[in-house]
XYZ file of C-alpha atoms in Angstrom:
309
model
C 86.333 97.252 131.580
C 86.280 94.670 134.039
C 83.960 96.729 136.477
C 81.319 97.944 134.168
C 78.130 97.773 135.775
C 75.457 95.411 134.457
C 71.929 96.132 136.030
C 69.827 93.502 134.173
C 69.777 90.526 136.401
C 69.706 88.085 133.516
C 72.600 89.638 131.915
C 74.446 89.246 135.347
C 73.352 85.507 135.619
C 74.609 84.830 131.977
C 77.856 86.787 132.580
C 78.564 84.739 135.860
C 77.791 81.363 134.195
C 79.882 82.108 131.183
C 82.765 83.042 133.432
C 82.359 79.649 135.353
C 82.199 77.980 131.802
C 85.449 79.635 130.745
C 87.213 78.724 133.968
C 86.049 75.045 133.758
C 87.314 74.753 130.036
C 90.867 75.862 131.435
C 91.160 79.352 129.770
C 93.262 81.061 132.333
C 96.303 82.132 130.539
C 97.126 84.992 128.064
C 94.396 86.564 126.264
C 91.977 83.878 127.364
C 91.264 85.657 130.662
C 90.104 88.464 128.792
C 87.009 86.613 127.337
C 84.653 87.447 130.325
C 85.813 90.927 130.510
C 84.813 91.253 126.692
C 81.352 89.763 127.217
C 80.855 92.181 130.358
C 81.430 95.113 127.882
C 79.305 93.463 125.411
C 76.300 93.031 127.907
C 76.860 96.576 129.125
C 76.764 97.728 125.671
C 73.472 95.900 124.631
C 71.934 96.944 128.012
C 72.567 100.619 127.296
C 71.224 100.270 123.901
C 67.762 99.078 125.236
C 67.976 95.222 124.385
C 66.148 93.815 127.027
C 66.950 90.004 126.337
C 69.694 88.087 124.684
C 67.136 86.647 122.526
C 66.578 90.144 120.887
C 70.291 90.530 119.747
C 70.574 90.175 115.910
C 73.201 90.834 113.240
C 72.522 94.546 113.398
C 73.277 94.554 117.147
C 76.549 92.777 116.537
C 77.637 95.089 113.842
C 76.778 98.103 116.041
C 78.895 96.647 118.595
C 81.762 96.191 116.332
C 81.580 99.819 115.211
C 81.769 100.724 119.011
C 84.923 98.608 119.837
C 86.652 99.576 116.794
C 86.324 103.378 117.440
C 86.470 103.464 121.284
C 89.389 104.752 123.110
C 91.951 102.289 124.494
C 91.829 102.502 128.362
C 95.496 101.815 128.732
C 97.186 103.845 126.169
C 96.642 106.418 123.324
C 94.555 105.457 120.396
C 92.089 102.723 119.994
C 92.084 98.858 120.282
C 94.566 97.103 118.122
C 93.595 94.534 115.630
C 94.550 91.826 117.955
C 92.269 92.979 120.678
C 89.594 93.362 118.278
C 90.105 89.861 117.306
C 89.868 88.895 120.916
C 86.436 90.738 121.383
C 84.850 88.974 118.390
C 86.344 85.599 119.362
C 84.781 86.067 122.861
C 81.361 86.808 121.144
C 81.806 83.483 119.126
C 82.510 81.687 122.411
C 79.671 83.308 124.380
C 77.006 82.438 121.604
C 78.325 79.003 121.094
C 77.870 78.730 124.890
C 74.430 80.047 124.701
C 73.628 77.535 121.890
C 74.946 74.662 123.840
C 72.766 75.475 126.914
C 69.704 76.093 124.945
C 69.443 79.626 125.754
C 69.487 80.414 122.195
C 68.474 78.662 119.120
C 70.602 80.508 116.675
C 73.735 82.520 116.874
C 73.625 86.083 115.803
C 77.420 86.291 116.208
C 77.816 84.280 112.946
C 75.809 86.887 111.162
C 77.565 88.794 109.396
C 80.899 86.750 109.412
C 83.560 88.762 110.759
C 87.183 88.371 109.642
C 89.743 90.893 110.194
C 91.577 91.268 107.078
C 95.157 92.670 106.822
C 94.774 96.233 105.751
C 96.089 97.153 102.359
C 98.152 100.250 102.026
C 95.801 102.916 100.478
C 97.271 106.156 98.678
C 95.636 108.961 100.276
C 95.923 112.599 99.266
C 95.994 115.546 102.178
C 93.205 118.279 101.943
C 96.093 120.752 100.741
C 96.798 118.088 97.962
C 93.288 117.889 96.896
C 93.023 121.685 96.757
C 96.027 121.688 94.653
C 94.282 119.202 92.219
C 91.469 121.550 91.801
C 93.824 124.595 91.001
C 95.187 122.686 87.867
C 91.770 121.873 86.460
C 91.236 123.129 82.905
C 87.633 122.699 82.591
C 84.371 122.354 84.362
C 84.297 118.725 83.651
C 87.498 118.444 85.373
C 86.270 119.910 88.696
C 83.068 117.802 88.350
C 85.419 114.756 87.971
C 87.178 115.485 91.280
C 83.908 116.449 92.844
C 82.237 113.170 92.047
C 85.259 110.952 92.974
C 86.401 112.913 96.071
C 83.438 114.884 97.084
C 80.719 112.235 96.537
C 83.275 109.163 97.242
C 81.799 107.577 94.077
C 83.437 104.428 92.574
C 84.827 104.513 89.335
C 82.064 102.377 87.868
C 79.552 104.437 89.748
C 80.722 107.554 88.091
C 80.438 105.774 84.644
C 76.963 104.616 85.210
C 75.767 108.066 86.781
C 72.871 109.624 84.639
C 71.599 113.267 84.661
C 68.440 112.408 86.900
C 70.537 110.814 89.553
C 71.860 114.284 90.549
C 69.198 116.134 92.197
C 70.436 119.728 92.718
C 67.262 121.012 94.491
C 67.637 118.253 97.046
C 71.264 118.335 97.322
C 71.637 114.734 96.665
C 73.240 112.094 94.496
C 71.674 108.880 93.870
C 73.598 105.727 93.134
C 71.857 103.062 91.601
C 72.662 99.245 91.631
C 76.075 99.849 92.924
C 78.457 97.206 93.782
C 76.577 95.535 96.223
C 73.335 95.906 94.122
C 71.897 98.453 96.381
C 70.860 102.042 95.802
C 72.175 104.566 98.227
C 71.752 108.554 98.537
C 74.857 110.654 98.911
C 74.561 114.159 100.374
C 76.224 116.928 98.275
C 77.801 119.951 99.828
C 77.527 123.494 98.321
C 80.995 123.126 96.840
C 80.360 119.736 95.095
C 76.965 120.764 93.933
C 78.324 123.972 92.230
C 81.105 122.110 90.261
C 78.665 119.649 88.906
C 76.083 122.153 87.969
C 78.775 124.295 86.258
C 79.547 121.263 84.067
C 76.050 120.457 83.135
C 75.373 124.016 82.158
C 78.484 125.166 80.521
C 80.198 122.018 79.064
C 78.264 118.898 78.843
C 76.230 119.798 75.740
C 79.295 120.615 73.925
C 80.153 116.987 73.678
C 76.611 116.044 72.306
C 76.780 118.411 69.523
C 78.099 115.802 66.836
C 76.270 112.746 68.391
C 72.754 112.245 67.340
C 72.079 109.584 69.794
C 70.302 110.499 72.984
C 72.619 110.284 75.802
C 71.640 110.662 79.497
C 74.817 109.921 81.105
C 76.131 112.642 83.442
C 79.617 112.506 82.216
C 80.120 112.312 78.364
C 83.175 112.419 76.317
C 84.290 114.736 73.872
C 82.572 112.442 71.174
C 79.286 112.656 73.183
C 79.301 109.083 74.393
C 79.158 108.162 77.896
C 82.807 108.624 79.378
C 84.665 105.687 80.198
C 86.309 104.764 83.398
C 89.721 104.337 81.888
C 89.539 107.849 80.144
C 88.467 109.300 83.652
C 91.404 107.852 85.242
C 93.700 109.091 82.465
C 92.363 112.533 82.729
C 93.016 112.409 86.660
C 96.608 111.175 85.905
C 97.126 114.122 83.716
C 95.996 116.582 86.570
C 98.357 114.807 89.071
C 101.114 115.334 86.640
C 100.128 118.922 86.100
C 100.600 119.737 89.651
C 104.297 119.117 89.371
C 104.313 118.161 93.059
C 106.425 115.005 93.628
C 104.694 114.208 96.780
C 101.571 113.743 94.668
C 103.040 112.273 91.638
C 104.911 109.573 93.544
C 101.674 108.615 94.995
C 100.285 106.964 91.836
C 96.856 108.334 92.529
C 93.770 106.972 90.957
C 90.122 107.671 91.223
C 89.829 105.136 94.053
C 92.350 107.174 95.957
C 90.165 110.021 96.037
C 87.443 107.639 97.413
C 89.832 106.716 100.223
C 91.082 110.131 100.875
C 87.303 111.438 101.573
C 86.658 108.540 103.807
C 89.729 109.306 106.014
C 89.060 113.103 105.780
C 85.451 112.443 107.246
C 86.744 110.275 110.037
C 89.494 112.879 110.665
C 86.764 115.523 111.117
C 84.523 113.320 113.533
C 82.348 111.335 111.127
C 81.127 108.024 112.574
C 82.058 104.873 110.873
C 78.436 104.250 110.437
C 78.213 107.306 108.367
C 81.254 106.683 106.323
C 80.104 103.078 105.520
C 76.879 104.351 104.288
C 78.327 107.275 102.546
C 80.702 104.696 100.604
C 78.129 102.003 100.201
C 80.260 99.491 102.112
C 78.633 96.307 103.234
C 81.362 94.947 105.381
C 82.612 96.382 108.624
C 86.181 95.569 107.865
C 86.413 97.916 105.079
C 85.125 100.848 107.138
C 87.516 99.710 110.009
C 90.689 100.488 107.541
C 89.685 104.078 107.842
C 89.121 104.097 111.534
C 92.289 102.544 112.087
C 94.151 104.960 110.066
C 92.556 107.686 112.282
C 93.539 105.738 115.403
C 97.262 105.861 114.119
C 97.140 109.526 113.531
C 95.847 110.440 116.826
C 98.435 108.233 118.444
C 101.082 109.962 116.720
C 99.665 113.327 117.698
C 99.579 112.427 121.196
C 103.227 111.295 121.327
C 104.076 114.832 119.877
C 102.352 116.663 122.722
């Protein structure tokens, strides 16, 4: 990335001045020498995004750049950038914008919004596509299939499934609306025909059965056998029952929860070419680091595949 062309004369000047600053400060060993290269890539990126001046860079620009570097191929080996290299890119941005602040080019630093911290990725239990299909085959009711379709097909959190109301599932538009989710924001999730069919079959054929002995008006999408809003613990218990029913040790030993299905759909979406931006919006993530977990998993998978060829 050392030779990426920068056409904007102001950006050229900023890069040259920053490079001199780095040299003057004595950054000349190890990853320190990468800082100007990282900034060249950043300037190349924003120039190609149509950002004409450095003053127009905002938090969204920084986020977009993070998505870009966390998903682009590594130029020297198979896969993508390592966590260590991503940290180097982000630290380079901090140095660069601190320099621009010190030289009065900027009045504030967009690199501090949002605050980037690369957390250590947790090991997340994930089912393969075949294992998801196996779960569907052991379902005993329309509600079982609707449960899987909401958790996997829509990527809903357990709390979002509990709070889901009838009017939130709009079949004629093919969408599910999640209201006041974890980040206190609404989001719209597209439904596949497969997901919509299972949710509709549950509404038409089973949901009202649980309401017969309950005189209270209940607008919840998922209802218990007693006609009340289905609780999250009971949803997970039902999933555990279906997992055990598969008699598949590979599935049983993974200790699958509803949140595991959410992780599974995120990974499968990225495996099938979805962008990190789409997955972040689909899942309702507010932080880049969370979406990066799935991108990293995809990079590791691609690296293994390339080694087998």
